[in-house]
Short mmCIF file of C-alpha atoms and ligand atoms in Angstrom, two decimals:
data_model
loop_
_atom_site.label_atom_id
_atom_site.label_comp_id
_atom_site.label_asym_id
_atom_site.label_seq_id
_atom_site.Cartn_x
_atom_site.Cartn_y
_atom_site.Cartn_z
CA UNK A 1 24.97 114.38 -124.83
CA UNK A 2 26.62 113.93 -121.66
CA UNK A 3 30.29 113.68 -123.21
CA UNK A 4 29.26 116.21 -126.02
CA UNK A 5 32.13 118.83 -127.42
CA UNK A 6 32.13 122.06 -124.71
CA UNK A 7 32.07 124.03 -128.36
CA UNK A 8 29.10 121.54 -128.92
CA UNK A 9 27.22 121.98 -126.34
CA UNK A 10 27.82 125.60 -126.19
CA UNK A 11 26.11 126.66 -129.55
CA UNK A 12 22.92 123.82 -127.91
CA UNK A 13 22.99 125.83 -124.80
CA UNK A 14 22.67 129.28 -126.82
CA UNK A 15 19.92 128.19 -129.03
CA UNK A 16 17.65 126.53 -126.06
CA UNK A 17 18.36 129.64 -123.91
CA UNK A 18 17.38 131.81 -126.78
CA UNK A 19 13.98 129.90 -127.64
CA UNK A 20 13.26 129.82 -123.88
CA UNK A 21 13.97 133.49 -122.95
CA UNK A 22 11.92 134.44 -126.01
CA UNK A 23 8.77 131.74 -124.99
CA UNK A 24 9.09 133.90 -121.16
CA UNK A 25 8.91 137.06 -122.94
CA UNK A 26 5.63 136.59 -124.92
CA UNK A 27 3.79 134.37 -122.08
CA UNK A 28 5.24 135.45 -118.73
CA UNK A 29 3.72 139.05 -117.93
CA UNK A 30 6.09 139.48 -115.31
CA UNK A 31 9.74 138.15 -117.21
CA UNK A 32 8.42 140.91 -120.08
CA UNK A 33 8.25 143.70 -116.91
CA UNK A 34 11.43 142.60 -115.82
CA UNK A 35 13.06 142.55 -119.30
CA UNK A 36 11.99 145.33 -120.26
CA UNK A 37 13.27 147.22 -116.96
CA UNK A 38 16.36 145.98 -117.59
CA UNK A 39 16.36 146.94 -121.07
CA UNK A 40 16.69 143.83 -122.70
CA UNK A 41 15.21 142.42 -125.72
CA UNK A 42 14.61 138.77 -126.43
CA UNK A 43 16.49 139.07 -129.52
CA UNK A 44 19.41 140.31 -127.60
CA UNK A 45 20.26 136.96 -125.92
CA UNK A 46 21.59 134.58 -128.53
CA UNK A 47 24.34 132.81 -126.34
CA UNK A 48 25.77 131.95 -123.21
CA UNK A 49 27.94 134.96 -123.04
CA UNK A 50 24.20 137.34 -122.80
CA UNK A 51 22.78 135.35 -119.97
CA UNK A 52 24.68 138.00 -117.42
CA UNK A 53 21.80 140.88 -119.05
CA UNK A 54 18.93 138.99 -117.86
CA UNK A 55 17.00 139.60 -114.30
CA UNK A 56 17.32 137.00 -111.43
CA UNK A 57 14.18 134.88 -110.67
CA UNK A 58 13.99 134.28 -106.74
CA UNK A 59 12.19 132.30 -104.15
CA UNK A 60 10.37 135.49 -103.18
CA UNK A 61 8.85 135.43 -106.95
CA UNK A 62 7.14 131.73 -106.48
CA UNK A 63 5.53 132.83 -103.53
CA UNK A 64 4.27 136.37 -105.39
CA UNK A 65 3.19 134.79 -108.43
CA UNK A 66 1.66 131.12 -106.42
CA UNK A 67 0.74 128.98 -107.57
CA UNK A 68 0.39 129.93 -111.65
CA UNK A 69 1.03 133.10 -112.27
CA UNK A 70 4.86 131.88 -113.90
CA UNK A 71 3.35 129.87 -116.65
CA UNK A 72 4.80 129.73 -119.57
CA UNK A 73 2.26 126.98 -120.79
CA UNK A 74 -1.28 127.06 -121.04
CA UNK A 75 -3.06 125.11 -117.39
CA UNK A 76 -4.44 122.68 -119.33
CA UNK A 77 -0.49 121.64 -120.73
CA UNK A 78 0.27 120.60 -117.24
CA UNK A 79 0.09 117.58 -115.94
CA UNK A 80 1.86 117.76 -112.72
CA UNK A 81 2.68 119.99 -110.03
CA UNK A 82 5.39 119.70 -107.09
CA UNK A 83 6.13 121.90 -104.34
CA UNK A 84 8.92 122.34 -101.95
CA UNK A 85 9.26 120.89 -98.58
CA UNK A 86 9.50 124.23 -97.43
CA UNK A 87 12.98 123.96 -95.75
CA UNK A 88 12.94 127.32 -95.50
CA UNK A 89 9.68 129.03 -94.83
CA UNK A 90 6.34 128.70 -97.25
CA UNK A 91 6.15 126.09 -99.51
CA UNK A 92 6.58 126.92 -103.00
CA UNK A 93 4.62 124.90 -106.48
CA UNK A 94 6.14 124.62 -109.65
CA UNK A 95 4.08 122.79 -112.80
CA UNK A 96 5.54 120.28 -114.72
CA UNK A 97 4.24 120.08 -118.91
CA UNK A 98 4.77 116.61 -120.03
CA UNK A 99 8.16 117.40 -122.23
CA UNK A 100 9.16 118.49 -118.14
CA UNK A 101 8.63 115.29 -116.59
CA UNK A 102 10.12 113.73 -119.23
CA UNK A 103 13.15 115.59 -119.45
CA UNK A 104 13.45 115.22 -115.73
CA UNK A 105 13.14 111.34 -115.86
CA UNK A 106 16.14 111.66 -118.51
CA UNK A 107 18.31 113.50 -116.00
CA UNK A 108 17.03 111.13 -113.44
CA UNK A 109 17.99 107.94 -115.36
CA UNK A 110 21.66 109.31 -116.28
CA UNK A 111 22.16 110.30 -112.45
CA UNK A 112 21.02 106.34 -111.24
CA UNK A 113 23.27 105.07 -114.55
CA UNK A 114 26.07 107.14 -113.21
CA UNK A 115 26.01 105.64 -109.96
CA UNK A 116 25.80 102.14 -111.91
CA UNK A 117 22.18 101.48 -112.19
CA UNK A 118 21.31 98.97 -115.06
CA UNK A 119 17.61 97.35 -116.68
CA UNK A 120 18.85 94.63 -113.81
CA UNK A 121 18.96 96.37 -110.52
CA UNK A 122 16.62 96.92 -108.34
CA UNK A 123 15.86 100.37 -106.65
CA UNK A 124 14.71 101.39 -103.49
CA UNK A 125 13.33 104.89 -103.23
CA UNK A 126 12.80 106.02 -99.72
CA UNK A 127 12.62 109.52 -100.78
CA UNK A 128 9.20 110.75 -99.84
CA UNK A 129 6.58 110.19 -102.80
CA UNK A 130 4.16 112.92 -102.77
CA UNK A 131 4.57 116.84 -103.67
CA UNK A 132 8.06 116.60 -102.29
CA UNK A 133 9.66 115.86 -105.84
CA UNK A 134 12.37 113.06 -104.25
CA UNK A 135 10.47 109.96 -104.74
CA UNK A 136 8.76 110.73 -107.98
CA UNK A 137 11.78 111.78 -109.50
CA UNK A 138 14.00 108.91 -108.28
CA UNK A 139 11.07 106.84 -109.46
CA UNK A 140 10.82 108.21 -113.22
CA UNK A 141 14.50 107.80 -113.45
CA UNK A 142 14.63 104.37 -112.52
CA UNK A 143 11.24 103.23 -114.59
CA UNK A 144 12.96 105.35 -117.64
CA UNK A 145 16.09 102.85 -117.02
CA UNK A 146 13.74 99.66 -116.92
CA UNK A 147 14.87 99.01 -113.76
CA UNK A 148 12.65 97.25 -111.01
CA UNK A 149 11.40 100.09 -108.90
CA UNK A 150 10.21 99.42 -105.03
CA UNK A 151 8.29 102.88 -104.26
CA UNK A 152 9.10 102.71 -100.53
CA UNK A 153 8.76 106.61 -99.91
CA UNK A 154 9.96 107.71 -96.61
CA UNK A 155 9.67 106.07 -92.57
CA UNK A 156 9.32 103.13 -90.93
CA UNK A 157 12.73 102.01 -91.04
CA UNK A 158 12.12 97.83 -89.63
CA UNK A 159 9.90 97.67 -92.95
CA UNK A 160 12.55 99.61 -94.71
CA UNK A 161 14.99 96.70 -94.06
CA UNK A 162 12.35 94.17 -94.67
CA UNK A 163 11.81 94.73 -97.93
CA UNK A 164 15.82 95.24 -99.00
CA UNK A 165 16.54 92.28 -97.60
CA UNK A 166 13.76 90.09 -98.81
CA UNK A 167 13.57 91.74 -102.53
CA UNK A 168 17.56 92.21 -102.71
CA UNK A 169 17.47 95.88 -103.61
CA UNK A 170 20.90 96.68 -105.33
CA UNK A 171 20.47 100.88 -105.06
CA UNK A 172 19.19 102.97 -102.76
CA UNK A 173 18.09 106.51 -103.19
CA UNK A 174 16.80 108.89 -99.76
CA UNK A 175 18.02 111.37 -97.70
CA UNK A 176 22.31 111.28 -96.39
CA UNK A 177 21.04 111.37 -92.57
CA UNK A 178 18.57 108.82 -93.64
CA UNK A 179 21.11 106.48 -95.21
CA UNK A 180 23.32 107.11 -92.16
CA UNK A 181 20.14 106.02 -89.59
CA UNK A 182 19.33 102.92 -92.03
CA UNK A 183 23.05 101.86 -92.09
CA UNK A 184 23.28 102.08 -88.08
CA UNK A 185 19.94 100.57 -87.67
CA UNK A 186 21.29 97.59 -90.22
CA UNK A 187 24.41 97.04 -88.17
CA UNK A 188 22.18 97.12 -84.92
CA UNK A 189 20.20 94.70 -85.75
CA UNK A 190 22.95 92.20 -86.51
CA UNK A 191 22.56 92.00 -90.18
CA UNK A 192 25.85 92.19 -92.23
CA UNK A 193 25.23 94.56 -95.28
CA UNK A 194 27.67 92.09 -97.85
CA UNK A 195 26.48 89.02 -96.75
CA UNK A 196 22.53 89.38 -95.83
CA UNK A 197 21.62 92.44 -98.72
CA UNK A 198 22.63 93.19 -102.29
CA UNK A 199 23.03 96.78 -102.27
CA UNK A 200 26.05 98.14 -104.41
CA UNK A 201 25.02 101.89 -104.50
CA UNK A 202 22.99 105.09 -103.41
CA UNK A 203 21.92 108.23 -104.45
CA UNK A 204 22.04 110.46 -101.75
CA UNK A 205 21.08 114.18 -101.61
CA UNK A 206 18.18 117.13 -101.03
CA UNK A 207 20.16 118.08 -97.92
CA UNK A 208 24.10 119.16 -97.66
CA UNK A 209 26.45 116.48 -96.18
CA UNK A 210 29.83 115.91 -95.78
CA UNK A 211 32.93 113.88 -97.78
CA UNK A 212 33.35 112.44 -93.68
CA UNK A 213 29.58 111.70 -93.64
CA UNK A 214 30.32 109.66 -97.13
CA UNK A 215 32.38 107.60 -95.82
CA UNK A 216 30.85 106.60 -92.85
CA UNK A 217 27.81 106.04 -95.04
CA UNK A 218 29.78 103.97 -97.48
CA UNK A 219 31.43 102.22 -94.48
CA UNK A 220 28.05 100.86 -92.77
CA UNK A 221 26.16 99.99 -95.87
CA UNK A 222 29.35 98.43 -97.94
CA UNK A 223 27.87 100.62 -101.29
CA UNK A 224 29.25 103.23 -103.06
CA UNK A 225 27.56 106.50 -102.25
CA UNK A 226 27.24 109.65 -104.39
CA UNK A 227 25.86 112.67 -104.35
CA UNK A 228 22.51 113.81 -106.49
CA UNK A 229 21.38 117.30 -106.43
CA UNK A 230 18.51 118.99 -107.30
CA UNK A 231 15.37 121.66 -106.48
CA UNK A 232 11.56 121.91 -107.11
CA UNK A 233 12.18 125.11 -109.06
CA UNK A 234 14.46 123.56 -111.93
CA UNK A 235 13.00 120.05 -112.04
CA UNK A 236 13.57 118.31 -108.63
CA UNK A 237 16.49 116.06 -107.93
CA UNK A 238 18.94 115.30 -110.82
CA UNK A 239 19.61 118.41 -112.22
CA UNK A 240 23.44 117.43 -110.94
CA UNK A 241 24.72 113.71 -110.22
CA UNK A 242 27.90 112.47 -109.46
CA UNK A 243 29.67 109.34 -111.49
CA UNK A 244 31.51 106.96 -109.73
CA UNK A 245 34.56 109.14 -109.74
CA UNK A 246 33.20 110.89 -106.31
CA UNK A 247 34.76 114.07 -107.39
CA UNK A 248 31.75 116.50 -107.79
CA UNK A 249 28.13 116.92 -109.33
CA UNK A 250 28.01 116.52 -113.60
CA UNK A 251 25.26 119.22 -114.19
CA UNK A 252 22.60 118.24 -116.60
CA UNK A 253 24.24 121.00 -119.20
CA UNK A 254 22.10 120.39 -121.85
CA UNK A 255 18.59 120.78 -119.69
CA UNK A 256 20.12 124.00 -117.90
CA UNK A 257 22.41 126.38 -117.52
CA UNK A 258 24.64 126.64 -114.11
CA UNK A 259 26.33 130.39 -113.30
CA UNK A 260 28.35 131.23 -109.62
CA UNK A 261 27.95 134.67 -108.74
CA UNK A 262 28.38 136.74 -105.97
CA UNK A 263 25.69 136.95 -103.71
CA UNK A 264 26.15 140.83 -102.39
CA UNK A 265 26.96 142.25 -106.21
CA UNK A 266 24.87 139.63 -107.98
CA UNK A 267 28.40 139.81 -111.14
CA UNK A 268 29.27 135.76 -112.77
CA UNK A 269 32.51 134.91 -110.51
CA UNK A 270 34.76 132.23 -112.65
CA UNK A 271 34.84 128.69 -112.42
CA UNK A 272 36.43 127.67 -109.16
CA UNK A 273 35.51 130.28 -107.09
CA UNK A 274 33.15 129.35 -104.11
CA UNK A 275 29.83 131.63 -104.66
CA UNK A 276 25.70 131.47 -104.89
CA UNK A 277 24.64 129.13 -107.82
CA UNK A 278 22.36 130.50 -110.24
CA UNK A 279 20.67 128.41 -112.80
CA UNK A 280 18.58 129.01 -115.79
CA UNK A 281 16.13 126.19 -117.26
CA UNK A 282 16.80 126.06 -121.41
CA UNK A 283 14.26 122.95 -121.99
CA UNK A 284 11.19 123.85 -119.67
CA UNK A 285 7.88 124.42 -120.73
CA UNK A 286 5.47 124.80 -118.14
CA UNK A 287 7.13 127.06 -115.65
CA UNK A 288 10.88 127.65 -117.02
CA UNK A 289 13.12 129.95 -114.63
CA UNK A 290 15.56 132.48 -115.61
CA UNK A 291 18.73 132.74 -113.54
CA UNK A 292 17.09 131.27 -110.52
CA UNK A 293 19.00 131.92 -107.27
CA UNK A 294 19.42 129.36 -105.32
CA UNK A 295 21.10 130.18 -102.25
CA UNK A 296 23.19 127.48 -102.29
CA UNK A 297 26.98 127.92 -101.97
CA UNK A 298 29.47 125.98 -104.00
CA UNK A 299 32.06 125.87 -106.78
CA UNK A 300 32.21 125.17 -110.52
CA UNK A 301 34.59 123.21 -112.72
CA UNK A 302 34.80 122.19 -116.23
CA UNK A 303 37.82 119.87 -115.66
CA UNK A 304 38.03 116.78 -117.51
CA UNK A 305 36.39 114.01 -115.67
CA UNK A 306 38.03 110.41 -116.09
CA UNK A 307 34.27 109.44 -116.20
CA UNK A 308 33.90 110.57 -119.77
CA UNK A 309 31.47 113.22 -118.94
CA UNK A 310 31.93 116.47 -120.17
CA UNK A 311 29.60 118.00 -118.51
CA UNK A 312 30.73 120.66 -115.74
CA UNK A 313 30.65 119.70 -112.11
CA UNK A 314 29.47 121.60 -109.43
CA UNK A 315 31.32 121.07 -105.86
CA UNK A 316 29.50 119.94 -102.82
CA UNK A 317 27.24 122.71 -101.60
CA UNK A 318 28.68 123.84 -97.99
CA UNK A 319 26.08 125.98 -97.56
CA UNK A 320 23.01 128.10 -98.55
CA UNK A 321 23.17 132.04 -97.75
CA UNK A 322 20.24 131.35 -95.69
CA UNK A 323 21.27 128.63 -93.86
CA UNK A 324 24.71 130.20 -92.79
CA UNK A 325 24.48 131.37 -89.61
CA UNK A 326 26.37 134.07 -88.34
CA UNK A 327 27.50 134.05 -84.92
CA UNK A 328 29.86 136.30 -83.47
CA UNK A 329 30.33 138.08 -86.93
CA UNK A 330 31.47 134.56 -88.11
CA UNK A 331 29.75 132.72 -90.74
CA UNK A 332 29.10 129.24 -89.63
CA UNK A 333 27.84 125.90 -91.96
CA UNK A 334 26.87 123.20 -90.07
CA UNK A 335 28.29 121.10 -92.47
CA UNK A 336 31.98 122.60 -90.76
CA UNK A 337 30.55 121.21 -87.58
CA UNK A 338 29.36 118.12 -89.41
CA UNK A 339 33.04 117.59 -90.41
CA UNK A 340 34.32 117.43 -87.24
CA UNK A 341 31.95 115.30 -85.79
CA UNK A 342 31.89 112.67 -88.25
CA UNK A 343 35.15 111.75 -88.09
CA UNK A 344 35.91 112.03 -84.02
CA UNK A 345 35.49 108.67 -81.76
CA UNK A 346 33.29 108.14 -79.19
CA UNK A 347 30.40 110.09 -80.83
CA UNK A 348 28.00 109.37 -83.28
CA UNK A 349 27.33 112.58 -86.02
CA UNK A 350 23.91 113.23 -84.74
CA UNK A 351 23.65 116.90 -83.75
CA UNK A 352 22.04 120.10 -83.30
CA UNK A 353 23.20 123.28 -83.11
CA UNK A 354 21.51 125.64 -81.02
CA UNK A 355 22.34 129.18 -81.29
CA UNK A 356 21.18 131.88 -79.13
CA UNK A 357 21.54 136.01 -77.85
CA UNK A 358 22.94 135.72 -74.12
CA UNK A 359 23.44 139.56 -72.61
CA UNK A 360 23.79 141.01 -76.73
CA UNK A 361 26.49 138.62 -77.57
CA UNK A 362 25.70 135.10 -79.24
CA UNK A 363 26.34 131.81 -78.14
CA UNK A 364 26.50 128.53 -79.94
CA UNK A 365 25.68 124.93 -78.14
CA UNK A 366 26.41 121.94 -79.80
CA UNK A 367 24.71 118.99 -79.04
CA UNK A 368 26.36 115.89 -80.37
CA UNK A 369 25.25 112.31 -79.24
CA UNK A 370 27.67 109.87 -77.72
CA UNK A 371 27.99 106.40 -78.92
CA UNK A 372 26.58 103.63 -76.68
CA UNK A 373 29.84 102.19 -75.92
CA UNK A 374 30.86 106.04 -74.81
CA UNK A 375 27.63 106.57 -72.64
CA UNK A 376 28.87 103.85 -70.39
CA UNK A 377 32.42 105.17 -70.01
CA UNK A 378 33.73 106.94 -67.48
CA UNK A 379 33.32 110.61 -66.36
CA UNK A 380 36.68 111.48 -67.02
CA UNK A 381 36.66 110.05 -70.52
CA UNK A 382 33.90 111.49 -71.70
CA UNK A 383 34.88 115.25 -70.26
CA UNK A 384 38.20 114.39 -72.57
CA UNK A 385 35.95 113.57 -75.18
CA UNK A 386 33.89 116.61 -74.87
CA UNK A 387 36.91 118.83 -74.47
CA UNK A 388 38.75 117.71 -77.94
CA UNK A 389 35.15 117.91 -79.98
CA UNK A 390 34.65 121.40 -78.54
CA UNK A 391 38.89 122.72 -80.03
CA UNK A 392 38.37 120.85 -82.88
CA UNK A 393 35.44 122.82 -83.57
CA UNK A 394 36.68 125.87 -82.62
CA UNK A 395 39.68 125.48 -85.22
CA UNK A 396 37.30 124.84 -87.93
CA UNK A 397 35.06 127.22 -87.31
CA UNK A 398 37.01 130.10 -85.67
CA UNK A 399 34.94 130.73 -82.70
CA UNK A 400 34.39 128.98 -79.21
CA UNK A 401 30.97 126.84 -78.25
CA UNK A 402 29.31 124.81 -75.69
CA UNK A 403 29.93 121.26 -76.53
CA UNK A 404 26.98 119.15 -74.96
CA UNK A 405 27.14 114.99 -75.31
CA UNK A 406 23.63 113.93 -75.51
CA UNK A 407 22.81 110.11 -74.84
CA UNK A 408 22.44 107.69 -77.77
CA UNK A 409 19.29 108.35 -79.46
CA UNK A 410 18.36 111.55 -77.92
CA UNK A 411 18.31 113.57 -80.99
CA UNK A 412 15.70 113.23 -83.12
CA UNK A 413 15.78 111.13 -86.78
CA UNK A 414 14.34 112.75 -89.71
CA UNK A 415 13.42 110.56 -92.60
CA UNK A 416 13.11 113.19 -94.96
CA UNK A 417 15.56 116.43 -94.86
CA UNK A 418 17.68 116.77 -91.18
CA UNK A 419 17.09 119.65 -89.52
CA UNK A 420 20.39 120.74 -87.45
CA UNK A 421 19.84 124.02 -86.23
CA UNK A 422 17.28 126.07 -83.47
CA UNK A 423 18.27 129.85 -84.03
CA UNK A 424 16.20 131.49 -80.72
CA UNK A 425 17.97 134.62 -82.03
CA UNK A 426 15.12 135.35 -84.55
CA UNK A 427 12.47 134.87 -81.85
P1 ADP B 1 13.50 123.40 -100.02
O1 ADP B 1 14.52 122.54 -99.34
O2 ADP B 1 13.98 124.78 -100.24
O3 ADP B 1 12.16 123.31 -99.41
P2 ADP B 1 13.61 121.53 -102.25
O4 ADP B 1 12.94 120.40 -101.60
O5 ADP B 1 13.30 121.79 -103.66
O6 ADP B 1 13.30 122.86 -101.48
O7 ADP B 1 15.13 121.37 -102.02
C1 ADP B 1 16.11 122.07 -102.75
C2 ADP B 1 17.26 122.42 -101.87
O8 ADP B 1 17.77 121.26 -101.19
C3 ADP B 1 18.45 122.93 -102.63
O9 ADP B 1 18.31 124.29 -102.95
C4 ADP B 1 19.58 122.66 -101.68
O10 ADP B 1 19.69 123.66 -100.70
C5 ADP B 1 19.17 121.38 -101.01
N1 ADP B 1 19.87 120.25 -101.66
C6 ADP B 1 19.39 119.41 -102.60
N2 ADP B 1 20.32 118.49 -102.94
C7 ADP B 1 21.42 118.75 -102.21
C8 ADP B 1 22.74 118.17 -102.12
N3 ADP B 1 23.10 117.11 -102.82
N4 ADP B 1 23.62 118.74 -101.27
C9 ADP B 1 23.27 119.82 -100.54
N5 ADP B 1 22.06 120.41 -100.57
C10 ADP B 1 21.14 119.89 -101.40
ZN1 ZN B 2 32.49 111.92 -114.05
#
C-alpha cells in the first residue's frame, strides 16, 4: 500500500471516502445538517475531486458535540477513547472502534519501520501513556511490529537513562525538546551515546521543531531522527512519518485524505503551496472526521521519494494559525526563532518568548539560555553574544526584540509538549 500506483490509490481513496461520507450521513445528526446546508448529497461524492463540496469539521465541533455526540458507531462499538492534551484550550475526546485502533497500530508500525524498526529492536516510548494518544500509539505500533516494547511514558529522566542503558533500547520515540533534554542530560552525565547505549533511531513529534533542532538532536544522541506526525482527532500520532530520506512526512494515504487550503477563503491551494492542512478520515468507524482543520501550517508534495513510498509528503509544520503570533502586524513562529537559536554558539535552544502590549504597541522578549561554558564568560562576550542573537532574529523574523540570556537551566523542561510562548496581550 505504501508504494501503491497514485491512479491506484486514487480510485481506493474515492471508494473509502464515499462509504465513509455516506456512514456520517445516516449516523451523524449533525454531518446530515451540515450536508444538507450545503446542498450535498452522499451520492454526490464518489472521488477525490468532490471532497472540496463537503463542510469543514473543526475543533470548536468536538467541544459542541463532547464527548459522543460525533459517533458514527454505536457506544457499545468502542473500545477506547483519547483526548487531547489540550495545547490549546479544553481538552477534546475522540473514540476509537476496534477496526480504529487497529488501523492506527498499522500506521504506527509503518512510521517505526520507516525509521528502521525491525521484530529485533527494542523501543523506548517516553511519550506519555494515558489519554494523551503518544504512548499508546507508539506502543501499538511497535507491539504490531513484534518488537520489544519498554512502556516508559513520560519524566524522570535519571530512570529514563537507566533503563536505555541497561536494556539497550535501539529506538526512541517522545517529544523533540524531550529528546534534546535526554541527549544533553546523556552527555552531562559522561556517558558516550555510541559506546555506552544502542540507540540507532527516534521518532520524534506532537510538537513543531526545527531541521537545526534535528541535527543537534541527531548530534547528541548519535541516531537518526525523524519526524512523526499526528492528532487525537484523526487517530493520534502516525497519520504522517518520515523514512530515512529526512525529506518530509509520507501521509498514511490510504487511512486519510490530506488537502492545503487557505485558511481566510477556506478554497484547496495546490501542492507546494504553504497553507492550513485539512484532513478527512476514509477508514474510521467510531468517530470519522470530514475535512478536519487542523490549524497547522505546511506544504504538500507528491514527488517521488527515493524511499519507494508513494505516498505524498507533507512538509514540516512551521506553524499552526493559532499559534502564530502576530506582533507588530508581523506574523511570528517560534519555530523562526527556534532556527536561529539552534544553530548560534554560546547558547543552548531553550527559550521563551514573551510577548506583551507596552503603551498600544507590542513588544517581544526573548529569553534564550546561555550555555554553562558562556555563563562564566565575560561581560563583554556575552553582550556580543546577545547582540548577534537579537539581528539574527530580527532578519528572520522582520521585526526588532529584547534578547534576554537566561542562566543554564533557568527555563523550564517539559517532558511532554514545550511550551515557548507567554502572550500577556490576551490578559
Ligand atoms: P493538542 O496539541 O491540540 O492538544 P494533540 O495532542 O492531538 O492535540 O496534538 C496534535 C497537534 O500537535 C497537531 O495538530 C500539531 O499542531 C502538533 N503536532 C503533532 N505532531 C507534530 C509534528 N511532527 N510537528 C509539528 N507539530 C506537530
Ligand atoms: Zn520516503
Amino acid at each position: 500500500m505504501e508504494c501503491i500506483s497514485r491512479d491506484e490509490l486514487h480510485k481506493i481513496q474515492g471508494e473509502r471516502l464515499a462509504a465513509t461520507v455516506k456512514r456520517e450521513y445516516e449516523n451523524v445528526p449533525v454531518y446530515r445538517e451540515r450536508m444538507d446546508a450545503a446542498g450535498v448529497k452522499p451520492e454526490d461524492i464518489r472521488s477525490v475531486e468532490d471532497l472540496q463540496y463537503l463542510p469543514f469539521m473543526e475543533k470548536t465541533d468536538l467541544r459542541d458535540y463532547y464527548p459522543f455526540g460525533l459517533l458514527a458507531s454505536p457506544q457499545e462499538e468502542i473500545v477506547r477513547i483519547h483526548g487531547s492534551s489540550g495545547t490549546t484550550g479544553k481538552p477534546i475526546v475522540s473514540g476509537y472502534t476496534r477496526n480504529d485502533v487497529d488501523v492506527w497500530s498499522e500506521m504506527m508500525a509503518r512510521t517505526l519501520t520507516a525509521a528502521g524498526a525491525t521484530r529485533g529492536d527494542i523501543v523506548q516510548v517516553t511519550y506519555g501513556l494515558g489519554l494523551f494518544t503518544g504512548g499508546f500509539g507508539a506502543y501499538q505500533g511497535a507491539d504490531r511490529i513484534g518488537a520489544m516494547v519498554i512502556p516508559m511514558s513520560s519524566g524522570n529522566t535519571q530512570r529514563q537513562i537507566m533503563m536505555m542503558k541497561d536494556l539497550g533500547a535501539t529506538m526512541l520515540c517522545c517529544t523533540p525538546s524531550y529528546a534534546s533534554y535526554l541527549g544533553e542530560t546523556i552527555r552531562e552525565m559522561g556517558i558516550d551515546p555510541k559506546k555506552d547505549l544502542k540507540l540507532k533511531a527516534g521518532c520524534f513529534g506532537a510538537e513543531p521543531w526545527t531541521e537545526e533542532m534535528r541535527q543537534r538532536i541527531e548530534q547528541l544522541l548519535e541516531i537518526d531522527a525523524c519526524d512523526i506526525y499526528g492528532l487525537t482527532e484523526i487517530a493520534g500520532p502516525g497519520v504522517a512519518f518520515e523514512c530515512l530520506e529526512k525529506n518530509g512526512m509520507h501521509i498514511n494515504e490510504d487511512h486519510v485524505i490530506a488537502e492545503i487550503i487557505d485558511p481566510t477563503t477556506g478554497k484547496q491551494l495546490p501542492y507546494g503551496m504553504h497553507g492550513e492542512l485539512v484532513f478527512t478520515t476514509i477508514t474510521k468507524t467510531g468517530m470519522p472526521m470530514m475535512r478536519y482543520r487542523t490549524h497547522d501550517i505546511c506544504t504538500l508534495t507528491a514527488d517521488k521519494c527515493a524511499c519507494g513510498r508513494t505516498l505524498a509528503r507533507m512538509g514540516r509544520i512551521v506553524g499552526r494559525t493559532d499559534d502564530m503570533l502576530v506582533i507588530r502586524g508581523v506574523n511570528v513562529f517560534p519555530s523562526q526563532i527556534e532556527s536561529v537559536l539552534v544553530g548560534a554558539d554560546g547558547v543552548a535552544p531553550h527559550y521563551m518568548l514573551i510577548v506583551d502590549r507596552v503603551n498600544s504597541s507590542d513588544t517581544l522578549e526573548v529569553q534564550v539560555e546561555m550555555t554553562e561554558e558562556m555563563f562564566g564568560d565575560t561581560v563583554a562576550h556575552i553582550e556580543n553574544v546577545r547582540k548577534y542573537i537579537t539581528a539574527q532574529i530580527k532578519s528572520v523574523v522582520g521585526i526588532a526584540s529584547k534578547v534576554k540570556l537566561v542562566a543554564p537551566k533557568s527555563i523550564p523542561r517539559s517532558e511532554g509538549k514545550a511550551k515557548r510562548v507567554i502572550d500577556n496581550r490576551k490578559l
